[in-house]
Coordinates of C-alpha atoms in Angstrom, one line a residue:
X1 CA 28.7 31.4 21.2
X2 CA 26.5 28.6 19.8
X3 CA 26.4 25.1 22.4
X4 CA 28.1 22.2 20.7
X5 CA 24.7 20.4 21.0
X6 CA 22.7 23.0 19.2
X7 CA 25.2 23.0 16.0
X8 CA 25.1 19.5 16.0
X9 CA 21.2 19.6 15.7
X10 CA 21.6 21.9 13.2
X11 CA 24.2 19.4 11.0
X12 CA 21.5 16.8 11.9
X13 CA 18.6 19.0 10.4
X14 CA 20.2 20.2 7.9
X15 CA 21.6 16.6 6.5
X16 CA 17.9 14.8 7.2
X17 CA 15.8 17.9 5.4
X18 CA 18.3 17.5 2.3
X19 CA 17.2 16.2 -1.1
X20 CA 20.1 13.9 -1.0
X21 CA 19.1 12.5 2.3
X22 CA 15.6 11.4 0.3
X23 CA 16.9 10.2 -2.5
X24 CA 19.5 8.0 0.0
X25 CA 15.9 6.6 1.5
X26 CA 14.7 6.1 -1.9
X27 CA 18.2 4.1 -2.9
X28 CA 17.6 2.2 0.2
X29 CA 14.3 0.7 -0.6
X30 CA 15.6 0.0 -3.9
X31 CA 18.6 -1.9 -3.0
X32 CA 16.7 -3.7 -0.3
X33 CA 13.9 -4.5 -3.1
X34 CA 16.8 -6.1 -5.3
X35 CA 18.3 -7.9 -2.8
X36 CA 15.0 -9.8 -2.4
X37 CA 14.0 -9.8 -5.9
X38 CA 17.4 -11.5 -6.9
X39 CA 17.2 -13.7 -3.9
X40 CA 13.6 -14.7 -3.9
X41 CA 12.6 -18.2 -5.6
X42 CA 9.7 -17.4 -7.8
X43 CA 6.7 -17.6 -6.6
X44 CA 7.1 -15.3 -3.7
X45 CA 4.4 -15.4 -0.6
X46 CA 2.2 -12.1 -1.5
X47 CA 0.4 -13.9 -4.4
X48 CA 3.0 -14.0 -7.3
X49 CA 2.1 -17.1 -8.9
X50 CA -1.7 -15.2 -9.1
X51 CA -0.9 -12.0 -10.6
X52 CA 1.6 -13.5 -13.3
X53 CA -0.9 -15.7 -13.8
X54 CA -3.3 -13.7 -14.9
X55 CA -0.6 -11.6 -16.5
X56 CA 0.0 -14.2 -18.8
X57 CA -3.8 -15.0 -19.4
X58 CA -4.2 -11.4 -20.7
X59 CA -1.4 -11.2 -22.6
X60 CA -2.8 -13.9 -24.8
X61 CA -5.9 -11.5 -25.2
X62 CA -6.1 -7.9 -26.3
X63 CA -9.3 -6.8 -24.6
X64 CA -9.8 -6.7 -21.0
X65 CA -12.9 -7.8 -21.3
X66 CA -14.1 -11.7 -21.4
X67 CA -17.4 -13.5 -23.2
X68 CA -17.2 -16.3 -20.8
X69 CA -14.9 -18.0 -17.6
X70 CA -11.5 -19.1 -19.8
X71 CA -11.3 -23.1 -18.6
X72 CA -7.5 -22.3 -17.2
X73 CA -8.7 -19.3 -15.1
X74 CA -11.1 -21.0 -12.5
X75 CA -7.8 -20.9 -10.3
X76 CA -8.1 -16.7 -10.7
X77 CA -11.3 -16.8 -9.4
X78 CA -14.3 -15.5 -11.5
X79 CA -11.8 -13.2 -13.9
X80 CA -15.3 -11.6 -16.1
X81 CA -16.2 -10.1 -12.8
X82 CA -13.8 -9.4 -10.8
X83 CA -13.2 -5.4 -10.3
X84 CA -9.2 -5.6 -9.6
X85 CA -8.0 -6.2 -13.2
X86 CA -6.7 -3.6 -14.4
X87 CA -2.7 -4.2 -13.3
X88 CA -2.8 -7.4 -14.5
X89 CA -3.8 -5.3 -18.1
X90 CA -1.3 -3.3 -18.0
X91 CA 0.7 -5.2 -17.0
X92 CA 0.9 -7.9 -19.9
X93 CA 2.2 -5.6 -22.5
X94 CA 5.6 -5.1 -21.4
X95 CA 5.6 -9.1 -20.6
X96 CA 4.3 -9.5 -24.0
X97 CA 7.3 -7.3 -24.9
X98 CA 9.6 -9.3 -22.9
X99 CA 8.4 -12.6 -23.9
X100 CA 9.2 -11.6 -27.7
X101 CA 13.0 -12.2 -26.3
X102 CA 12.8 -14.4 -24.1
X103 CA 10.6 -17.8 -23.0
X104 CA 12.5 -18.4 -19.5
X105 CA 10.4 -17.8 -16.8
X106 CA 13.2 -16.5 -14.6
X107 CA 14.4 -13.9 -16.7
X108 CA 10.9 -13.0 -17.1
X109 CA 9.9 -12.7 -13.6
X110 CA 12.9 -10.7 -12.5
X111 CA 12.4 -7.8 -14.9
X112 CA 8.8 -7.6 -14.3
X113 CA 10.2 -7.6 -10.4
X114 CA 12.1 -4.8 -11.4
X115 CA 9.0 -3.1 -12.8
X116 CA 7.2 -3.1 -9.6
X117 CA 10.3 -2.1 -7.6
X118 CA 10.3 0.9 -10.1
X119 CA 6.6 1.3 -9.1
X120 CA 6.8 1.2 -5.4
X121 CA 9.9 3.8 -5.5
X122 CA 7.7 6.1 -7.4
X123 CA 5.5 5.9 -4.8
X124 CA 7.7 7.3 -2.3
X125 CA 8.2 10.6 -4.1
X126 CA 5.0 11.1 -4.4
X127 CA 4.3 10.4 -0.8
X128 CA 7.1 12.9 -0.7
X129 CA 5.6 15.6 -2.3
X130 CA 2.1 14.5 -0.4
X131 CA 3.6 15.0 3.2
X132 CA 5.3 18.0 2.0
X133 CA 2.0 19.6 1.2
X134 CA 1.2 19.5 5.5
X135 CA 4.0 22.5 5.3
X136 CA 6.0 20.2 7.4
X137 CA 9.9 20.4 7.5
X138 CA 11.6 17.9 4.8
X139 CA 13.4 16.3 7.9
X140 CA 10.3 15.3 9.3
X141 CA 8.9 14.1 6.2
X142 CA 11.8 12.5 5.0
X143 CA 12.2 11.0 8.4
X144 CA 9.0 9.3 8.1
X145 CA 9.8 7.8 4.7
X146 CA 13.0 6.3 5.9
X147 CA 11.1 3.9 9.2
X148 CA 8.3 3.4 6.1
X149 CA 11.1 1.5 4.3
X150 CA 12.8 0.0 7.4
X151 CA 9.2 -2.0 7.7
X152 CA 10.2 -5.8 6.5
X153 CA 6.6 -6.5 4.7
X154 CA 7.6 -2.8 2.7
X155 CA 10.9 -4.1 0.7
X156 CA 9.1 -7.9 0.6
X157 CA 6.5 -6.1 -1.1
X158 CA 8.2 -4.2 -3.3
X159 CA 10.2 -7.3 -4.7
X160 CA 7.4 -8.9 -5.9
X161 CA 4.9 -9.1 -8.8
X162 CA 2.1 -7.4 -7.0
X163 CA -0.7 -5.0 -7.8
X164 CA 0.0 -3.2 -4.6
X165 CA 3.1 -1.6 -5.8
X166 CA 1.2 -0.3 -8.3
X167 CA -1.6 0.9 -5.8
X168 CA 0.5 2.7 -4.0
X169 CA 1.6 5.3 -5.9
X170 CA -1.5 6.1 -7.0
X171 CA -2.9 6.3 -3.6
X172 CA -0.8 8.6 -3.5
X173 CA -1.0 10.6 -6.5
X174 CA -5.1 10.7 -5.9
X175 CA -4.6 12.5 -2.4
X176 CA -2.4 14.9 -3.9
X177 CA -4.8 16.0 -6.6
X178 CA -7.0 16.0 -3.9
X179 CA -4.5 18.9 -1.8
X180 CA -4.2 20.6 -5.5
X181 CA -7.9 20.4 -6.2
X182 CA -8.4 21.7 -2.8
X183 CA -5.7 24.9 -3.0
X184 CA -6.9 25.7 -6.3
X185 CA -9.9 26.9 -4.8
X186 CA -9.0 28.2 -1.6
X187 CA -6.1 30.0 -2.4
X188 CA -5.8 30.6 -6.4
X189 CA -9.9 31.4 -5.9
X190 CA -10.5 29.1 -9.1
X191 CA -12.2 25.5 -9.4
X192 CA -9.7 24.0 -11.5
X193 CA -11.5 21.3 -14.0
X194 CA -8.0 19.9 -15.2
X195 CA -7.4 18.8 -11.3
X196 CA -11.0 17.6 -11.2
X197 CA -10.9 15.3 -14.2
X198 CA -7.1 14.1 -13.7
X199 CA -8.6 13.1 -10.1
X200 CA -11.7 11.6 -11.0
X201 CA -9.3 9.8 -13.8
X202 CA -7.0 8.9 -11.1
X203 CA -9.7 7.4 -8.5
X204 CA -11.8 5.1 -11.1
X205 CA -8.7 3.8 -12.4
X206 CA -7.3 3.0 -9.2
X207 CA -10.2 1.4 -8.3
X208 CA -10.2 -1.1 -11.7
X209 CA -6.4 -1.4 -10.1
X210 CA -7.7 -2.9 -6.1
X211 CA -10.9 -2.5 -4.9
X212 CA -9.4 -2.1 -2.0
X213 CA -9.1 2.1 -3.1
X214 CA -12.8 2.4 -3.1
X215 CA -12.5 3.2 0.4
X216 CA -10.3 5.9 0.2
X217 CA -12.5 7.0 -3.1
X218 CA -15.6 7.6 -0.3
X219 CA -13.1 9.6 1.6
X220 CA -12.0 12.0 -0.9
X221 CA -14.8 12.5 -2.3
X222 CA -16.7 13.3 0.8
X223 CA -13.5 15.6 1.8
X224 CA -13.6 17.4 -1.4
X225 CA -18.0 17.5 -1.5
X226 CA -17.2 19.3 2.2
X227 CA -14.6 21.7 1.5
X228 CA -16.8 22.7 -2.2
X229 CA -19.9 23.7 -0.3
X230 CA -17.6 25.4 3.0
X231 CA -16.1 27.8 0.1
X232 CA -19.4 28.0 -2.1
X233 CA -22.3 28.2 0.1
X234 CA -24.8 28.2 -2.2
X235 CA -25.5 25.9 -5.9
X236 CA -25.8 29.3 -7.6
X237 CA -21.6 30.3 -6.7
X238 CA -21.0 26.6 -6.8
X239 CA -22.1 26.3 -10.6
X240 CA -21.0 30.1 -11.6
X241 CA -17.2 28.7 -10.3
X242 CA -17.8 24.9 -12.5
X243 CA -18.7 27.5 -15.4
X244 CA -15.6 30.2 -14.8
X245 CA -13.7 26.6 -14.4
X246 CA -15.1 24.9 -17.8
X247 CA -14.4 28.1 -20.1
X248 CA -10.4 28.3 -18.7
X249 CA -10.3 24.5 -19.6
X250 CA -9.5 24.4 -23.5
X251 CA -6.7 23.1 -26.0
X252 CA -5.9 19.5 -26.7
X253 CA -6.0 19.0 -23.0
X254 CA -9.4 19.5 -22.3
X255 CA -9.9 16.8 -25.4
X256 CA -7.7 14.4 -23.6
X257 CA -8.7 14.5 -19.7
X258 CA -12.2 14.2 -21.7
X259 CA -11.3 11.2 -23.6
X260 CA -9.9 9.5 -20.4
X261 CA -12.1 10.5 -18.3
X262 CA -15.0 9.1 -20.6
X263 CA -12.8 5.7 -21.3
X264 CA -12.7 5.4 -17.6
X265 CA -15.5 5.9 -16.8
X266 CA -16.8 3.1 -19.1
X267 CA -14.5 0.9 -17.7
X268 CA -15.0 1.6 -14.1
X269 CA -19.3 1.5 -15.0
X270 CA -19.0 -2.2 -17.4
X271 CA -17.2 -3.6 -14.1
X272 CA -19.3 -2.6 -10.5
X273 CA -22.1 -0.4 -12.5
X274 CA -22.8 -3.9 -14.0
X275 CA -21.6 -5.9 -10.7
X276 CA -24.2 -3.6 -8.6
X277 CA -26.8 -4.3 -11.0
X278 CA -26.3 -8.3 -11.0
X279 CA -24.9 -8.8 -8.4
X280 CA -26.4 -6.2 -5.7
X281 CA -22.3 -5.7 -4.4
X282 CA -19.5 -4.3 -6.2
X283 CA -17.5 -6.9 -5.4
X284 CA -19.6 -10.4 -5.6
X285 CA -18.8 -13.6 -4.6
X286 CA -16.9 -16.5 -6.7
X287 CA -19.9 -18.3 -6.0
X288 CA -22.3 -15.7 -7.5
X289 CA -20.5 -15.7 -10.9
X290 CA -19.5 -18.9 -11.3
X291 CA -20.4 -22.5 -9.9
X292 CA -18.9 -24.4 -6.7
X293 CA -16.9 -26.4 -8.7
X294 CA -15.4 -24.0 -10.8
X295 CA -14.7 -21.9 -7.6
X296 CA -13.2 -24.7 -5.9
X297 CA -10.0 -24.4 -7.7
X298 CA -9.9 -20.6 -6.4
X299 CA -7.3 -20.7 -3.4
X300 CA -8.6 -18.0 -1.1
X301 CA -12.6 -18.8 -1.7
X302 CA -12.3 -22.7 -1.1
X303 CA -10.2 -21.7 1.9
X304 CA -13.1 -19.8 3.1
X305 CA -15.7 -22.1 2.0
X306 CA -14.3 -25.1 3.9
X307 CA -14.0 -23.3 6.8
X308 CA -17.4 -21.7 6.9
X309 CA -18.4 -25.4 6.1
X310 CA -16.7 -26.9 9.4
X311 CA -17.3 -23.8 11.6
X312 CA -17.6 -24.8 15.3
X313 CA -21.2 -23.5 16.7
X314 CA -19.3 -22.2 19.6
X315 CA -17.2 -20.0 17.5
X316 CA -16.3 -16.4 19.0
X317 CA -18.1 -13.7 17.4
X318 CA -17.0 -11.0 19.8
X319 CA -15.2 -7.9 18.1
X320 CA -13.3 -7.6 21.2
X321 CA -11.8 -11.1 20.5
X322 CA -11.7 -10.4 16.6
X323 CA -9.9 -6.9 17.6
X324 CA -7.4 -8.2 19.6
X325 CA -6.5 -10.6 16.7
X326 CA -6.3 -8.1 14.1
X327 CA -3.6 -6.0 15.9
X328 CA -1.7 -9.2 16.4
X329 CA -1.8 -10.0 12.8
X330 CA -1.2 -7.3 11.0
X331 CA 1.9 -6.6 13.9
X332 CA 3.3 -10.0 13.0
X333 CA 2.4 -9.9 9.6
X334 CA 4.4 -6.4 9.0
X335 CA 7.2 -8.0 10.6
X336 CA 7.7 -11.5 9.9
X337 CA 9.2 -13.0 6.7
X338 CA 7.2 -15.7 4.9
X339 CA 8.4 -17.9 1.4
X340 CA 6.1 -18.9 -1.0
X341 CA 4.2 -21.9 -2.0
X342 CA 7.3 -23.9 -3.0
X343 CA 8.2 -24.4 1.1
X344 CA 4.3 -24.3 2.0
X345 CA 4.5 -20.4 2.9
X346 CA 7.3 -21.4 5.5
X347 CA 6.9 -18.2 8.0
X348 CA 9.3 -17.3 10.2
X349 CA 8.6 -14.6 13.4
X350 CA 9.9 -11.2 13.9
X351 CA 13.4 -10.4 14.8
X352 CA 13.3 -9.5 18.7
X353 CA 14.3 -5.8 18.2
X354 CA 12.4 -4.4 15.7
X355 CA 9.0 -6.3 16.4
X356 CA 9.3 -5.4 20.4
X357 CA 10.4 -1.6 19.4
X358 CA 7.6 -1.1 16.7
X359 CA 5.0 -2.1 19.5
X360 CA 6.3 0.4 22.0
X361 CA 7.2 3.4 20.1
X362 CA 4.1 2.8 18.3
X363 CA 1.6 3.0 21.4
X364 CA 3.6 5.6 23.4
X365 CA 3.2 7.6 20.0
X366 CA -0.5 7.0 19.6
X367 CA -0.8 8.7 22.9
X368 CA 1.3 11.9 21.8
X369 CA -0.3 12.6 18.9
X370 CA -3.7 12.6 20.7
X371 CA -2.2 15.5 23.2
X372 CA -0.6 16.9 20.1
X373 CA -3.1 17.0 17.5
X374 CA -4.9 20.6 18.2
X375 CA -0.9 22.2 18.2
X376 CA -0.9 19.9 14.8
X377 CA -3.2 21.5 13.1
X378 CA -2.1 25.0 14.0
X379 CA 1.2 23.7 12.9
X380 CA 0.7 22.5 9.5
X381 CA -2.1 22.3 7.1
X382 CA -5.7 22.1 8.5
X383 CA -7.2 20.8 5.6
X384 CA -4.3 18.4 4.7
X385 CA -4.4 17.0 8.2
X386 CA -8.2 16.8 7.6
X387 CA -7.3 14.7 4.3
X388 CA -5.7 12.3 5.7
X389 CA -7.4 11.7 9.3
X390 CA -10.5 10.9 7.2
X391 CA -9.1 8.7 5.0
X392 CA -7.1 6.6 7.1
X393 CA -10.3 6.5 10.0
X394 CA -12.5 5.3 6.5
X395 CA -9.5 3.0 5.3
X396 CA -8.9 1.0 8.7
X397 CA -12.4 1.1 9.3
X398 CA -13.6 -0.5 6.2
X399 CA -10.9 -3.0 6.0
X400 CA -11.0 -4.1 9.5
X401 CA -15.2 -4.4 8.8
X402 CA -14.6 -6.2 5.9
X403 CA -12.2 -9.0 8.2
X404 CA -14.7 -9.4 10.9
X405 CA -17.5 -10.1 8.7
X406 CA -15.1 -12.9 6.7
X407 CA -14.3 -13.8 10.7
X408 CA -18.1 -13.5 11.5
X409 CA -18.2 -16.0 8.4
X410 CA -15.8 -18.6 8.8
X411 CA -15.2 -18.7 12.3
X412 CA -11.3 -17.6 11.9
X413 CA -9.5 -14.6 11.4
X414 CA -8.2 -14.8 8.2
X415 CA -6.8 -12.7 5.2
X416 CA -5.4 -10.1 8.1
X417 CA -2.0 -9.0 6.4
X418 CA 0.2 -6.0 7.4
X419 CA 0.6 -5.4 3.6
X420 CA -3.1 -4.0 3.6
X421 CA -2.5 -1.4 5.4
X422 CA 0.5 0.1 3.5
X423 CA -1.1 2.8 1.6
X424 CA -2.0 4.5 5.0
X425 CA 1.4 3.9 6.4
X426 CA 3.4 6.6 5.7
X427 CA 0.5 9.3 6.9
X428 CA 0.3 7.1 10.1
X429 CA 4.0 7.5 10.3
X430 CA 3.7 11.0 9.6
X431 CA 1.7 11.7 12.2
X432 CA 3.5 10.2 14.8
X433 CA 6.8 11.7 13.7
X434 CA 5.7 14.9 13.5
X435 CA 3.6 14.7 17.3
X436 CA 7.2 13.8 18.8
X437 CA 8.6 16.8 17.0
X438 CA 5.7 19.5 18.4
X439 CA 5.7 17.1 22.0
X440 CA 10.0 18.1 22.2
X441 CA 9.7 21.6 21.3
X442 CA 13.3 23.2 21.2
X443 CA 14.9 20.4 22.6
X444 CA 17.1 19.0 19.7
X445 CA 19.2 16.7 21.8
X446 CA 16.2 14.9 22.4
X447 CA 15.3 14.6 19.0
X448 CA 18.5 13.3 17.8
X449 CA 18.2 10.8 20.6
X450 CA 14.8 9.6 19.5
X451 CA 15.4 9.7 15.8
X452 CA 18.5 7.7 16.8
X453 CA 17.2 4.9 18.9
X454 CA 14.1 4.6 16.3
X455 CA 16.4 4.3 13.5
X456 CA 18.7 1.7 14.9
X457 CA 15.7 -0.3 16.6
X458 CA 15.2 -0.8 13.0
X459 CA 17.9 -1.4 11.8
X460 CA 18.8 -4.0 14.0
X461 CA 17.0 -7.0 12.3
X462 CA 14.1 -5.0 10.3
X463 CA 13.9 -3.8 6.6
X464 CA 15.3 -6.8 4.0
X465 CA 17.6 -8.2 6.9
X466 CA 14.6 -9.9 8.4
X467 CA 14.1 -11.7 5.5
X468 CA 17.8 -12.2 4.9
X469 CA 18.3 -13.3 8.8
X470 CA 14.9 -16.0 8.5
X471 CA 15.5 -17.6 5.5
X472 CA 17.0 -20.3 4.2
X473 CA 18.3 -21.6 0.8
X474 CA 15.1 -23.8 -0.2
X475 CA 13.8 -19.9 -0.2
X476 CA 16.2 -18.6 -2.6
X477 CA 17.0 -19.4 -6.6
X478 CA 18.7 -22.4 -7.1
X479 CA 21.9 -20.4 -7.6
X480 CA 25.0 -21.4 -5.7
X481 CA 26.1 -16.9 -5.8
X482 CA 23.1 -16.2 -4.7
X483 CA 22.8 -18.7 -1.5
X484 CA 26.5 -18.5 -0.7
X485 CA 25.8 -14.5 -0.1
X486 CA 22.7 -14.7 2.2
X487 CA 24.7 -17.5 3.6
X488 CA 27.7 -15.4 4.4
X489 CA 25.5 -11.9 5.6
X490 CA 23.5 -14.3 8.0
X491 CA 26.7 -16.1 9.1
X492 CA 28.0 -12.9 10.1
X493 CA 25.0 -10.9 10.8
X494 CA 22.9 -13.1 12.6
X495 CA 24.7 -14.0 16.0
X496 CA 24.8 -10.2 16.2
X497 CA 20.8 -9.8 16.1
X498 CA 18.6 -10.7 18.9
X499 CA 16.3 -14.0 18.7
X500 CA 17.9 -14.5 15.0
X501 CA 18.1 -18.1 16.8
X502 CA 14.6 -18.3 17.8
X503 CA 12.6 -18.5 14.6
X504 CA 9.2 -19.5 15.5
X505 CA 9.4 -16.3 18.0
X506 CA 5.8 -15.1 18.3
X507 CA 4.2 -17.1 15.8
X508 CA 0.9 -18.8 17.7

């Protein structure tokens, strides 16, 4: 006779590894998402004024491509050089659509709101189908998603005109070409050219999207150069397979992975081919492109300017000081809730629970997946696993590199922003799920316990209620409906939650 406990971790299974569970995680981050979106006064915090900005400034244009510095974009920063411009593309056609029915700005900004929440859900199932190629059990995976979307910065996000919900999902998508690429030559014995050129297609573009991806660009393609010459061995097989490869690759869409790849490239080559060659960087400096003044209207480089201008000669420029910094911001910054320029960025802490639980759970974890990782990779997917410890390792390095040089610079540590590290998240999360699940072994009563406890550490406060619980109603649209119900789920919400009385909690 089965023990009550083991049936119960079976229901428990069973219910977490279901497609409907997943598609309840996805419904979550969407009706989180909306709450905000429909709450949030435009502009949000995370740079909304910016990207509809320069939304707007290309949908008076048809080509992405400027002659000269428009004299309304000096606020955009140097637009004819900049490398992340994509979205903001792509992005003015459907609010060139819109605008065909409609001039008011709210309207306008909530249904391109809804766009990016459409994005950012679409992410999720293809971080789905990503974590699924580890082998790993759906519960586990699914598991993961669910504390990914119980992060406060993640529905904040996701409400918001941003080219990070559009990032995301192709961060995504690249790494699982990358698996597909990778299978179709170790197990189907075939270099697949269709995989190749939708990944190359993928990568550039993505890059033209955020800069931000050429990290994890380095890292796939230094994965993928590895695992070629492991199978190969030699440039006389590596070829013969490119050649086997090229003649299975025919019909129209051979002729359109060409065309894309070719337009792409262009693209990808007119923007940092050109920057590299004028510039010397990929990414240069307002400055460089345009002149003080011009760049003086450019929020974040004036910022940076001023305080490089009135840096103290005594400034730190330990990494050990700088490191403990970055930790603390991107904690906070992953937790807090923050308006927009209309309350000048009001920010309010984290909510006790959450904030205290993510710290713990997320140390004790690092620790188990380092006495876990060797049973990990027997476990699941050695060359998945490989996949993504290289690219996160290249993706944190980079970015927290590219901080300490701006901190080297100014004499601050600025521009550190939980947000950054999202596309990483859910294989960090991964990780750590799946180290307690190999760490328990057979002992589903303390899973359930630990999912449990993890789960309600974040519900309690965390996901859209931190932003519900911090706010106020100079934060929301001027919209009596809308205040009177964040009024009434924080009346009775709030003296429920831990510290929702202390809102200055671990702010310095």
């Amino acid at each position: 006779m089965k023990k009550p406990s083991t049936s119960i971790y079976r229901r428990f299974v069973s219910i977490a590894g279901s497609n409907k569970f997943f598609w309840f995680v996805v419904g979550l981050l969407v009706f989180q998402a909306l709450w905000i979106a429909l709450s949030g006064l435009y502009p949000m915090a995370f740079d909304e004024n910016f990207h509809l900005g320069l939304i707007q400034l290309y949908s008076s244009h048809i080509s992405p491509f400027w002659g000269s510095q428009p004299e309304s974009a000096n606020a955009f920063g140097s637009i004819t050089r900049d490398p992340s411009y994509l979205y903001h593309y792509i992005f003015s056609f459907p609010y060139r659509f819109i605008s065909l029915f409609t001039d008011n700005q709210t309207a306008q900004v909530i249904i391109l709101r809804l766009l990016n929440i459409g994005l950012f859900a679409s992410g999720l199932v293809l971080y789905r189908r990503l974590l699924l190629k580890t082998g790993a059990h759906k519960g586990i995976v699914h598991f993961s998603l669910l504390v990914f979307v119980l992060l406060p910065i993640v529905p904040l996000l996701a409400a918001q005109v941003n080219y990070d919900n559009l990032f995301l999902p192709l961060t995504a998508l690249a790494l699982l070409l990358t698996v597909k690429l990778d299978n179709s030559i170790y197990k189907a014995k075939k270099f697949d050219i269709t995989t190749l050129l939708q990944l190359v297609i993928v990568c550039l573009a993505s890059s033209l999207i955020k800069y931000a991806f050429l990290p994890i660009f380095v890292a796939i393609v230094g994965f993928v150069l590895v695992r070629v010459w492991l199978y190969y061995r030699s440039f006389g097989k590596l070829w013969a397979g490119l050649a086997a490869g090229w003649g299975r690759f025919v019909g129209w869409t051979r002729v359109g992975l060409v065309i894309g790849f070719v337009i792409v490239t262009g693209l990808f080559i007119e923007r940092y081919g050109v920057n590299l060659m004028r510039y010397h960087t990929p990414v240069p400096d307002c400055s460089a492109v345009l002149t003080i003044e011009q760049c003086s209207e450019y929020g974040p480089w004036i910022r940076d300017h001023d305080l490089k201008l009135n840096k103290s000669d005594n400034a730190s420029r330990s990494p050990v000081t700088f490191t403990h910094e970055w930790f603390y911001g991107m904690w906070l910054r992953t937790f807090f809730a923050v308006d927009g320029p209309t309350t000048g960025f009001q920010t309010r802490g984290p909510l006790l629970v959450p904030g205290i639980a993510a710290i713990i759970f997320a140390s004790i974890s690092g620790l188990v997946l380092l006495l876990t990782l060797p049973r990990l990779f027997k476990r699941y997917s050695a060359p998945v696993l490989s996949l993504f410890i290289a690219v996160t390792i290249i993706f944190i390095a980079l970015l927290w590199l590219d901080e300490f040089e701006a901190f080297l610079r100014t004499g601050r540590p600025v521009a550190i922003n939980g947000r950054y590290l999202l596309p990483v998240m859910p294989l960090l999360l991964f990780a750590g799920v799946a180290a307690w699940n190999k760490l328990l072994g057979h002992m589903g009563a303390l899973k359930m316990a630990f999912a449990t406890v993890v789960v309600l550490s974040m519900l309690w406060g965390g996901g859209a209620l931190t932003y519900v619980l911090r706010s106020n109603n100079a934060w929301y649209w001027p919209n009596s409906t809308v205040q009177q119900i964040n009024q009434t789920v924080r009346g009775a919400v709030g003296p429920l939650t831990p510290g929702y009385d202390q809102q200055g909690q671990f702010l310095p």
